[in-house]
Amino acid sequence: MNAITVMTGAGISTESGIPDYRGPSGLWRADPDYQKLVSIDYYLDDPDIRRRSWLFRRDSPAWSAEPNPAHLALVELEKAGKLDRLITQNVDGLHQKAGSDPGRVLELHGNMFGVVCTGCAARSTLREAMDRIDAGDPDPACLDCGAILKTTTVMFGEALSAETTTRAIQAAEQCEVFVVIGTSLQVQPAASLARIAVESGARLVIVNADPTPYDELATEVIRDPIGVAVPRLLARLSQE
């Protein structure tokens, strides 16, 4: 077997100290206004939302988070020549930090460490934006055209990258095993990749603490903690 595609969600990163959105300790429960900070319409229309959004990025635990055993197990699967594509809904870059080949990682929702201008599309880094904020500019504008800057994450209300989505669909269609890790499979179109994989003949394996709408399609559902379950599962798959 050499055609395994893996899709990861927030659950793989919670074990690295990055909170999810919807869980019992999720960001939406901690701050009812959080969704406004990551919604494109609110962000573009309200300077206060932008200032709060930048501060949220500045204080994110993703800056110091380290990959956990599940991230590292995916690197080992890749080294064994078994991993085709690694699709992620996460924006924290932990897969790449763990050592996954960036060319194999498909970031459906972008990456929080890049910055793009909403006017001229000039790109820079989040670190550069943070330096300007720390220097006293609470809402840094594009240095080239003066338009609003945002991180290279896909905010609520924005469309996913058509190219990335197409590549993810192709990976789901072509794999022999589709492994879902740490996602509730409730956000579309990412969730539909599980069904696409099954309809294309792949085995579906789901590792998630809570039930998902796609459990009935899976050949295996694992509820054990991700940091324990994923290394064990991937070691087994790499031997098949």
Coordinates of N, CA and C in Angstrom, one line a residue:
M1 N 0.8 -1.2 0.0 CA 0.0 0.0 0.0 C 0.9 1.2 0.0
N2 N 0.6 2.1 -1.0 CA 1.4 3.4 -1.0 C 0.6 4.6 -1.3
A3 N -0.7 4.5 -1.2 CA -1.6 5.6 -1.5 C -2.5 5.9 -0.3
I4 N -1.9 6.4 0.7 CA -2.7 6.9 1.9 C -2.8 8.4 1.9
T5 N -4.0 8.9 1.9 CA -4.2 10.3 2.1 C -4.8 10.6 3.5
V6 N -4.3 11.6 4.1 CA -4.7 11.9 5.5 C -5.2 13.3 5.5
M7 N -6.3 13.5 6.3 CA -6.9 14.8 6.5 C -7.0 15.1 8.0
T8 N -6.4 16.2 8.4 CA -6.4 16.5 9.8 C -7.2 17.8 10.1
G9 N -7.7 17.8 11.3 CA -8.5 19.0 11.8 C -7.9 19.5 13.1
A10 N -8.7 20.3 13.8 CA -8.3 21.0 15.0 C -7.8 20.0 16.1
G11 N -8.4 18.8 16.1 CA -8.2 17.8 17.2 C -6.7 17.4 17.3
I12 N -6.0 17.4 16.1 CA -4.6 17.0 16.2 C -3.7 18.1 16.8
S13 N -4.2 19.3 16.8 CA -3.4 20.4 17.3 C -3.8 20.7 18.8
T14 N -5.0 20.3 19.2 CA -5.3 20.6 20.6 C -4.3 19.9 21.6
E15 N -3.7 18.8 21.1 CA -2.8 18.1 22.0 C -1.4 18.8 22.0
S16 N -1.3 19.8 21.1 CA -0.1 20.7 21.2 C -0.4 22.0 21.8
G17 N -1.6 22.1 22.4 CA -2.0 23.3 23.2 C -2.7 24.4 22.4
I18 N -3.2 24.1 21.2 CA -3.9 25.1 20.4 C -5.4 24.7 20.5
P19 N -6.2 25.6 21.1 CA -7.6 25.3 21.3 C -8.4 25.3 19.9
D20 N -9.4 24.4 19.9 CA -10.3 24.4 18.7 C -11.4 25.4 18.8
Y21 N -12.3 25.4 17.8 CA -13.4 26.4 17.8 C -14.6 25.9 18.6
R22 N -15.0 24.7 18.4 CA -16.3 24.2 18.8 C -16.3 23.4 20.1
G23 N -15.2 22.9 20.5 CA -15.1 22.0 21.7 C -15.5 22.7 23.0
P24 N -15.6 21.9 24.0 CA -16.0 22.4 25.4 C -15.2 23.6 25.8
S25 N -13.9 23.6 25.4 CA -13.0 24.7 25.8 C -12.6 25.5 24.6
G26 N -13.5 25.4 23.6 CA -13.2 26.1 22.3 C -13.3 27.6 22.4
L27 N -12.7 28.2 21.3 CA -12.6 29.7 21.3 C -14.0 30.3 21.2
W28 N -15.0 29.7 20.6 CA -16.3 30.2 20.5 C -17.0 30.3 21.8
R29 N -16.7 29.3 22.7 CA -17.3 29.3 24.0 C -16.6 30.4 24.9
A30 N -15.3 30.5 24.8 CA -14.5 31.4 25.6 C -14.8 32.9 25.2
D31 N -15.1 33.2 24.0 CA -15.4 34.5 23.5 C -16.5 34.5 22.5
P32 N -17.7 34.9 22.8 CA -18.8 34.9 21.9 C -18.6 35.7 20.6
D33 N -17.7 36.7 20.7 CA -17.4 37.6 19.6 C -16.3 37.0 18.7
Y34 N -15.7 35.9 19.1 CA -14.5 35.4 18.4 C -14.8 35.3 16.9
Q35 N -15.9 34.8 16.5 CA -16.2 34.5 15.1 C -16.1 35.8 14.3
K36 N -16.4 36.9 14.9 CA -16.3 38.2 14.2 C -14.8 38.5 13.8
L37 N -13.9 38.0 14.7 CA -12.5 38.3 14.4 C -12.0 37.6 13.2
V38 N -12.7 36.5 12.8 CA -12.2 35.7 11.7 C -13.2 35.6 10.6
S39 N -14.1 36.6 10.5 CA -15.1 36.8 9.5 C -14.7 37.9 8.6
I40 N -14.6 37.7 7.3 CA -14.1 38.7 6.4 C -14.9 40.0 6.4
D41 N -16.2 39.9 6.4 CA -17.1 41.1 6.3 C -16.8 42.0 7.6
Y42 N -16.9 41.4 8.8 CA -16.7 42.2 10.0 C -15.2 42.8 9.9
Y43 N -14.3 41.9 9.5 CA -12.9 42.4 9.5 C -12.7 43.6 8.6
L44 N -13.2 43.6 7.4 CA -13.0 44.7 6.5 C -13.8 45.9 6.9
D45 N -14.9 45.8 7.5 CA -15.8 46.9 7.8 C -15.5 47.6 9.1
D46 N -14.8 46.9 10.1 CA -14.7 47.5 11.4 C -13.2 47.5 11.9
P47 N -12.7 48.7 12.0 CA -11.3 48.8 12.4 C -11.0 48.2 13.8
D48 N -12.0 48.3 14.7 CA -11.8 47.7 16.0 C -11.7 46.2 15.9
I49 N -12.5 45.6 15.1 CA -12.4 44.1 14.9 C -11.0 43.8 14.3
R50 N -10.5 44.6 13.4 CA -9.2 44.3 12.9 C -8.1 44.4 14.0
R51 N -8.2 45.4 14.8 CA -7.2 45.6 15.9 C -7.3 44.4 16.8
R52 N -8.5 44.0 17.2 CA -8.6 42.8 18.1 C -8.2 41.5 17.4
S53 N -8.4 41.4 16.1 CA -7.9 40.3 15.4 C -6.4 40.1 15.3
W54 N -5.7 41.3 15.1 CA -4.3 41.3 15.1 C -3.8 40.9 16.5
L55 N -4.4 41.4 17.6 CA -4.0 41.0 18.9 C -4.2 39.5 19.2
F56 N -5.3 39.0 18.7 CA -5.6 37.6 18.8 C -4.5 36.8 18.1
R57 N -4.0 37.2 17.0 CA -2.9 36.5 16.3 C -1.6 36.6 17.1
R58 N -1.4 37.8 17.6 CA -0.2 38.0 18.4 C -0.1 37.1 19.6
D59 N -1.2 36.9 20.2 CA -1.3 36.1 21.4 C -1.5 34.6 21.2
S60 N -1.6 34.2 19.9 CA -1.9 32.8 19.6 C -0.8 31.8 20.2
P61 N -1.3 30.7 20.8 CA -0.3 29.7 21.2 C 0.4 29.0 20.1
A62 N 0.0 29.2 18.8 CA 0.6 28.6 17.7 C 2.1 29.1 17.5
W63 N 2.4 30.3 18.0 CA 3.8 30.7 17.9 C 4.8 29.8 18.6
S64 N 4.4 29.3 19.8 CA 5.3 28.4 20.6 C 4.9 27.0 20.6
A65 N 3.8 26.6 19.9 CA 3.4 25.2 20.0 C 4.4 24.3 19.3
E66 N 4.5 23.1 19.8 CA 5.4 22.1 19.2 C 4.6 20.9 18.7
P67 N 5.0 20.3 17.6 CA 4.3 19.1 17.1 C 4.3 18.0 18.1
N68 N 3.2 17.3 18.1 CA 3.0 16.2 19.1 C 3.2 14.8 18.4
P69 N 3.1 13.7 19.1 CA 3.4 12.4 18.5 C 2.6 12.1 17.2
A70 N 1.4 12.7 17.1 CA 0.6 12.4 15.9 C 1.2 13.1 14.7
H71 N 1.6 14.3 14.9 CA 2.3 15.0 13.8 C 3.6 14.3 13.3
L72 N 4.3 13.8 14.3 CA 5.6 13.2 14.0 C 5.4 11.8 13.4
A73 N 4.3 11.1 13.7 CA 4.0 9.9 13.1 C 3.6 10.0 11.6
L74 N 3.0 11.2 11.3 CA 2.7 11.4 9.9 C 4.0 11.6 9.1
V75 N 5.0 12.2 9.7 CA 6.3 12.4 9.1 C 6.9 11.0 8.8
E76 N 6.8 10.1 9.8 CA 7.4 8.8 9.6 C 6.6 8.0 8.5
L77 N 5.3 8.2 8.4 CA 4.6 7.6 7.3 C 5.0 8.1 6.0
E78 N 5.3 9.4 5.9 CA 5.8 9.9 4.6 C 7.2 9.4 4.3
K79 N 8.1 9.3 5.3 CA 9.4 8.7 5.1 C 9.4 7.3 4.6
A80 N 8.3 6.6 5.1 CA 8.2 5.2 4.6 C 7.6 5.1 3.2
G81 N 7.3 6.2 2.6 CA 6.8 6.2 1.2 C 5.4 5.8 1.1
K82 N 4.6 6.0 2.2 CA 3.2 5.5 2.2 C 2.2 6.7 2.1
L83 N 2.7 7.9 2.3 CA 1.8 9.0 2.4 C 1.7 9.7 1.0
D84 N 0.6 9.9 0.4 CA 0.4 10.6 -0.8 C 0.2 12.1 -0.6
R85 N -0.8 12.4 0.1 CA -1.1 13.8 0.4 C -1.5 14.0 1.9
L86 N -1.2 15.1 2.5 CA -1.6 15.5 3.8 C -2.5 16.7 3.7
I87 N -3.8 16.5 3.8 CA -4.7 17.6 3.8 C -5.0 18.1 5.2
T88 N -5.0 19.4 5.4 CA -5.3 19.9 6.8 C -6.2 21.1 6.7
Q89 N -7.1 21.1 7.7 CA -7.9 22.3 7.9 C -7.3 23.3 8.9
N90 N -6.1 22.9 9.4 CA -5.5 23.8 10.4 C -4.6 24.8 9.7
V91 N -4.4 25.9 10.4 CA -3.6 27.0 9.9 C -2.3 27.3 10.6
D92 N -2.0 26.3 11.5 CA -0.9 26.6 12.5 C 0.5 26.2 12.0
G93 N 0.6 25.5 10.8 CA 1.9 25.1 10.3 C 2.6 24.0 11.0
L94 N 1.9 23.3 11.9 CA 2.6 22.3 12.8 C 3.1 21.1 11.9
H95 N 2.4 20.8 10.9 CA 2.8 19.7 10.1 C 4.2 20.0 9.4
Q96 N 4.3 21.2 8.9 CA 5.6 21.5 8.3 C 6.7 21.6 9.4
K97 N 6.3 22.1 10.6 CA 7.3 22.3 11.7 C 7.7 20.9 12.1
A98 N 6.9 19.9 12.0 CA 7.2 18.5 12.4 C 8.2 17.9 11.4
G99 N 8.2 18.4 10.2 CA 9.0 17.9 9.1 C 8.3 17.3 7.9
S100 N 7.0 17.5 7.9 CA 6.3 17.1 6.7 C 6.7 17.9 5.5
D101 N 6.8 17.3 4.3 CA 7.2 18.0 3.1 C 6.1 19.0 2.7
P102 N 6.4 20.3 2.7 CA 5.4 21.3 2.4 C 4.7 21.0 1.0
G103 N 5.4 20.3 0.1 CA 4.8 20.0 -1.2 C 3.7 19.0 -1.1
R104 N 3.7 18.3 0.0 CA 2.6 17.3 0.2 C 1.4 17.8 1.0
V105 N 1.7 18.9 1.7 CA 0.7 19.5 2.6 C -0.3 20.4 1.9
L106 N -1.6 20.1 1.9 CA -2.6 21.0 1.3 C -3.3 21.7 2.5
E107 N -3.1 23.0 2.6 CA -3.7 23.8 3.7 C -5.0 24.4 3.2
L108 N -6.1 23.7 3.4 CA -7.4 24.1 2.9 C -7.8 25.5 3.4
H109 N -7.4 25.8 4.6 CA -7.8 27.1 5.2 C -6.7 28.1 5.3
G110 N -5.6 27.8 4.6 CA -4.5 28.8 4.6 C -3.5 28.6 5.7
N111 N -2.7 29.6 5.9 CA -1.7 29.6 7.0 C -1.7 30.9 7.7
M112 N -1.6 30.9 9.0 CA -1.7 32.1 9.8 C -0.4 32.9 9.8
F113 N 0.7 32.4 9.4 CA 1.9 33.1 9.5 C 2.3 33.9 8.2
G114 N 1.4 33.9 7.3 CA 1.6 34.8 6.1 C 0.6 36.0 6.2
V115 N 0.9 37.0 5.5 CA 0.0 38.2 5.4 C -0.1 38.6 3.9
V116 N -1.4 39.0 3.6 CA -1.6 39.4 2.2 C -2.4 40.7 2.2
C117 N -2.1 41.6 1.2 CA -2.9 42.8 1.1 C -4.2 42.5 0.4
T118 N -5.3 43.0 0.9 CA -6.6 42.9 0.3 C -6.8 43.8 -1.0
G119 N -5.8 44.7 -1.2 CA -5.9 45.5 -2.3 C -5.1 45.1 -3.5
C120 N -3.7 45.1 -3.3 CA -2.8 44.8 -4.3 C -2.2 43.4 -4.3
A121 N -2.6 42.6 -3.2 CA -2.2 41.2 -3.1 C -0.7 41.0 -2.7
A122 N 0.0 42.1 -2.3 CA 1.3 42.0 -1.9 C 1.4 41.1 -0.7
R123 N 2.5 40.3 -0.6 CA 2.6 39.4 0.5 C 3.8 39.7 1.4
S124 N 3.6 39.4 2.7 CA 4.6 39.6 3.7 C 4.4 38.6 4.8
T125 N 5.0 38.7 5.9 CA 4.9 37.7 7.0 C 4.1 38.3 8.2
L126 N 3.6 37.4 9.0 CA 2.9 37.9 10.2 C 3.9 38.5 11.2
R127 N 5.1 38.0 11.2 CA 6.1 38.6 12.0 C 6.3 40.0 11.7
E128 N 6.4 40.4 10.4 CA 6.5 41.8 10.1 C 5.4 42.6 10.5
A129 N 4.1 42.1 10.4 CA 3.0 42.8 10.9 C 3.0 43.0 12.4
M130 N 3.4 42.0 13.1 CA 3.5 42.0 14.6 C 4.6 43.1 15.0
D131 N 5.7 43.2 14.3 CA 6.7 44.2 14.6 C 6.1 45.6 14.5
R132 N 5.3 45.8 13.5 CA 4.7 47.1 13.3 C 3.7 47.4 14.4
I133 N 2.9 46.4 14.8 CA 2.0 46.5 15.9 C 2.7 46.8 17.2
D134 N 3.8 46.1 17.5 CA 4.5 46.3 18.7 C 5.2 47.7 18.7
A135 N 5.4 48.2 17.5 CA 6.0 49.6 17.4 C 4.9 50.7 17.6
G136 N 3.6 50.3 17.7 CA 2.6 51.3 17.9 C 1.5 51.4 16.9
D137 N 1.5 50.6 15.8 CA 0.5 50.7 14.8 C -0.5 49.6 15.0
P138 N -1.7 49.9 15.6 CA -2.6 48.8 15.9 C -3.3 48.1 14.7
D139 N -3.3 48.8 13.6 CA -4.0 48.2 12.4 C -3.1 48.5 11.2
P140 N -2.0 47.8 11.0 CA -1.0 48.1 9.9 C -1.7 47.9 8.6
A141 N -1.4 48.9 7.7 CA -1.9 48.9 6.3 C -0.8 48.5 5.4
C142 N -1.2 48.1 4.2 CA -0.2 47.7 3.2 C 0.8 48.8 2.9
L143 N 2.1 48.5 3.0 CA 3.1 49.5 2.7 C 3.2 49.9 1.3
D144 N 2.7 49.1 0.4 CA 2.7 49.4 -1.0 C 1.6 50.2 -1.5
C145 N 0.3 49.9 -1.1 CA -0.8 50.6 -1.6 C -1.7 51.2 -0.5
G146 N -1.5 50.9 0.7 CA -2.3 51.5 1.8 C -3.6 50.8 2.1
A147 N -3.8 49.6 1.5 CA -5.1 48.9 1.7 C -5.0 48.0 2.9
I148 N -6.0 47.4 3.3 CA -6.1 46.6 4.5 C -5.3 45.3 4.3
L149 N -4.6 44.9 5.4 CA -3.9 43.6 5.4 C -4.6 42.6 6.2
K150 N -4.5 41.3 5.8 CA -5.0 40.2 6.6 C -4.1 39.0 6.5
T151 N -4.2 38.1 7.4 CA -3.4 36.9 7.4 C -3.8 36.0 6.2
T152 N -3.0 35.1 5.8 CA -3.3 34.3 4.7 C -4.1 33.0 5.1
T153 N -5.0 33.3 6.0 CA -6.0 32.3 6.4 C -7.3 32.5 5.6
V154 N -8.1 31.5 5.4 CA -9.4 31.7 4.8 C -10.4 32.0 5.9
M155 N -10.8 33.2 5.9 CA -11.8 33.7 6.9 C -13.2 33.2 6.5
F156 N -14.1 33.2 7.5 CA -15.5 32.9 7.3 C -16.0 34.0 6.3
G157 N -16.7 33.5 5.2 CA -17.1 34.4 4.2 C -16.2 34.4 3.0
E158 N -15.0 33.9 3.1 CA -14.1 33.8 1.9 C -14.2 32.4 1.3
A159 N -13.9 32.4 0.0 CA -13.9 31.1 -0.7 C -12.5 30.4 -0.5
L160 N -12.5 29.1 -0.4 CA -11.3 28.3 -0.4 C -10.5 28.5 -1.7
S161 N -9.2 28.3 -1.7 CA -8.5 28.3 -2.9 C -9.0 27.2 -3.8
A162 N -9.3 27.5 -5.0 CA -9.8 26.6 -6.0 C -8.8 25.5 -6.3
E163 N -7.5 26.0 -6.4 CA -6.4 25.1 -6.8 C -6.2 24.0 -5.7
T164 N -6.2 24.5 -4.4 CA -5.9 23.6 -3.3 C -7.1 22.6 -3.1
T165 N -8.3 23.1 -3.3 CA -9.5 22.3 -3.2 C -9.5 21.2 -4.3
T166 N -9.1 21.6 -5.5 CA -9.0 20.6 -6.6 C -8.0 19.5 -6.3
R167 N -6.9 19.9 -5.8 CA -5.8 18.9 -5.5 C -6.3 18.0 -4.3
A168 N -7.0 18.6 -3.4 CA -7.5 17.7 -2.3 C -8.5 16.7 -2.8
I169 N -9.4 17.1 -3.7 CA -10.4 16.2 -4.2 C -9.7 15.1 -5.0
Q170 N -8.7 15.5 -5.8 CA -7.9 14.5 -6.6 C -7.2 13.5 -5.6
A171 N -6.7 13.9 -4.5 CA -6.1 13.1 -3.6 C -7.1 12.1 -3.0
A172 N -8.3 12.6 -2.7 CA -9.3 11.7 -2.1 C -9.8 10.7 -3.1
E173 N -9.8 11.1 -4.4 CA -10.3 10.2 -5.4 C -9.3 9.1 -5.7
Q174 N -8.0 9.4 -5.5 CA -6.9 8.5 -6.0 C -6.4 7.6 -4.9
C175 N -6.7 7.8 -3.6 CA -6.1 7.1 -2.5 C -6.7 5.7 -2.3
E176 N -6.0 4.8 -1.7 CA -6.5 3.5 -1.3 C -7.1 3.6 0.2
V177 N -6.5 4.4 1.0 CA -7.0 4.6 2.4 C -7.1 6.1 2.6
F178 N -8.2 6.6 3.2 CA -8.4 8.0 3.5 C -8.5 8.0 5.1
V179 N -7.6 8.6 5.7 CA -7.5 8.7 7.2 C -7.9 10.1 7.6
V180 N -8.9 10.2 8.5 CA -9.4 11.5 9.0 C -9.0 11.5 10.5
I181 N -8.3 12.6 10.9 CA -7.8 12.7 12.2 C -8.2 14.0 12.8
G182 N -9.0 14.0 13.9 CA -9.3 15.1 14.7 C -10.1 16.2 14.1
T183 N -11.1 15.8 13.3 CA -12.1 16.7 12.8 C -13.5 16.2 12.9
S184 N -14.4 17.0 13.2 CA -15.8 16.6 13.4 C -16.5 16.4 12.0
L185 N -15.9 16.7 10.9 CA -16.4 16.5 9.6 C -17.8 17.2 9.4
Q186 N -17.8 18.4 9.9 CA -19.0 19.2 9.8 C -18.9 20.4 8.9
V187 N -17.6 20.8 8.6 CA -17.4 22.0 7.8 C -17.2 21.5 6.3
Q188 N -18.0 22.1 5.4 CA -17.9 21.8 4.0 C -17.0 22.9 3.3
P189 N -16.3 22.5 2.2 CA -16.4 21.2 1.5 C -15.4 20.2 2.0
A190 N -14.6 20.5 3.1 CA -13.6 19.6 3.6 C -14.2 18.3 4.0
A191 N -15.4 18.3 4.7 CA -16.0 17.1 5.1 C -16.4 16.1 4.0
S192 N -16.8 16.7 2.9 CA -17.2 15.9 1.7 C -16.1 15.0 1.2
L193 N -14.8 15.4 1.5 CA -13.7 14.6 1.0 C -13.8 13.1 1.4
A194 N -14.3 12.9 2.6 CA -14.4 11.6 3.2 C -15.4 10.8 2.3
R195 N -16.5 11.3 1.9 CA -17.4 10.6 1.1 C -16.8 10.4 -0.3
I196 N -16.2 11.4 -0.9 CA -15.5 11.3 -2.2 C -14.6 10.1 -2.2
A197 N -13.8 10.0 -1.1 CA -12.8 8.9 -1.0 C -13.5 7.5 -1.0
V198 N -14.5 7.4 -0.2 CA -15.3 6.1 -0.1 C -15.9 5.8 -1.5
E199 N -16.6 6.8 -2.1 CA -17.2 6.5 -3.4 C -16.2 6.2 -4.5
S200 N -15.0 6.5 -4.3 CA -13.9 6.2 -5.2 C -13.2 4.9 -4.9
G201 N -13.7 4.2 -3.8 CA -13.2 2.9 -3.5 C -12.2 2.8 -2.4
A202 N -12.0 3.9 -1.7 CA -11.0 3.9 -0.6 C -11.6 3.4 0.7
R203 N -10.8 2.8 1.6 CA -11.1 2.6 3.0 C -11.1 3.9 3.7
L204 N -12.1 4.1 4.6 CA -12.1 5.3 5.4 C -11.9 5.0 6.9
V205 N -10.9 5.6 7.5 CA -10.6 5.4 8.9 C -10.7 6.8 9.6
I206 N -11.5 6.8 10.6 CA -11.7 8.1 11.3 C -11.2 8.0 12.8
V207 N -10.3 8.9 13.1 CA -9.8 9.0 14.5 C -10.3 10.3 15.1
N208 N -11.3 10.2 15.9 CA -11.9 11.5 16.5 C -12.6 11.1 17.8
A209 N -12.5 12.0 18.7 CA -13.1 11.7 20.1 C -14.6 11.6 20.0
D210 N -15.3 12.4 19.1 CA -16.7 12.4 19.1 C -17.2 11.8 17.8
P211 N -18.5 11.4 17.7 CA -19.0 10.9 16.5 C -19.0 11.9 15.4
T212 N -19.0 11.5 14.1 CA -19.0 12.4 13.0 C -20.2 11.9 12.1
P213 N -20.6 12.7 11.2 CA -21.7 12.3 10.2 C -21.2 11.2 9.3
Y214 N -19.9 10.9 9.2 CA -19.4 10.0 8.2 C -19.0 8.7 8.9
D215 N -19.2 8.5 10.2 CA -18.8 7.3 10.8 C -19.4 6.0 10.2
E216 N -20.6 6.1 9.7 CA -21.2 4.9 9.1 C -20.5 4.5 7.8
L217 N -19.8 5.4 7.2 CA -19.1 5.0 6.0 C -17.7 4.4 6.3
A218 N -17.2 4.6 7.5 CA -15.9 4.2 7.8 C -15.7 2.7 8.0
T219 N -14.6 2.1 7.7 CA -14.3 0.7 8.0 C -13.7 0.6 9.4
E220 N -13.3 1.7 9.9 CA -12.7 1.7 11.3 C -12.9 3.1 11.9
V221 N -13.4 3.2 13.1 CA -13.6 4.4 13.9 C -12.8 4.2 15.2
I222 N -11.9 5.2 15.5 CA -11.1 5.1 16.7 C -11.3 6.3 17.6
R223 N -11.7 6.0 18.8 CA -12.0 7.1 19.8 C -10.8 7.4 20.7
D224 N -9.8 6.6 20.7 CA -8.7 6.8 21.6 C -8.0 8.2 21.4
P225 N -7.3 8.7 22.4 CA -6.6 10.0 22.3 C -5.7 10.0 21.1
I226 N -5.7 11.1 20.4 CA -5.0 11.2 19.1 C -3.5 10.9 19.2
G227 N -2.9 11.5 20.3 CA -1.4 11.3 20.4 C -1.0 9.9 20.6
V228 N -1.9 9.0 21.0 CA -1.7 7.6 21.2 C -2.2 6.8 20.0
A229 N -3.4 7.1 19.6 CA -4.0 6.3 18.5 C -3.3 6.5 17.1
V230 N -2.9 7.7 16.8 CA -2.4 8.0 15.5 C -1.1 7.3 15.2
P231 N -0.1 7.4 16.1 CA 1.1 6.6 15.9 C 0.9 5.1 15.7
R232 N 0.0 4.6 16.5 CA -0.3 3.2 16.5 C -0.9 2.8 15.2
L233 N -1.9 3.6 14.7 CA -2.6 3.3 13.5 C -1.7 3.4 12.3
L234 N -0.9 4.5 12.2 CA 0.0 4.7 11.1 C 1.1 3.7 11.0
A235 N 1.6 3.2 12.1 CA 2.6 2.2 12.1 C 2.0 0.9 11.5
R236 N 0.7 0.6 11.8 CA 0.1 -0.5 11.3 C -0.1 -0.4 9.8
L237 N -0.6 0.8 9.4 CA -0.9 1.0 7.9 C 0.4 1.0 7.1
S238 N 1.5 1.4 7.7 CA 2.7 1.4 6.9 C 3.3 0.0 6.7
Q239 N 2.7 -1.0 7.4 CA 3.2 -2.3 7.2 C 2.3 -3.1 6.3
E240 N 1.1 -2.5 5.9 CA 0.2 -3.2 5.0 C 0.6 -3.2 3.6

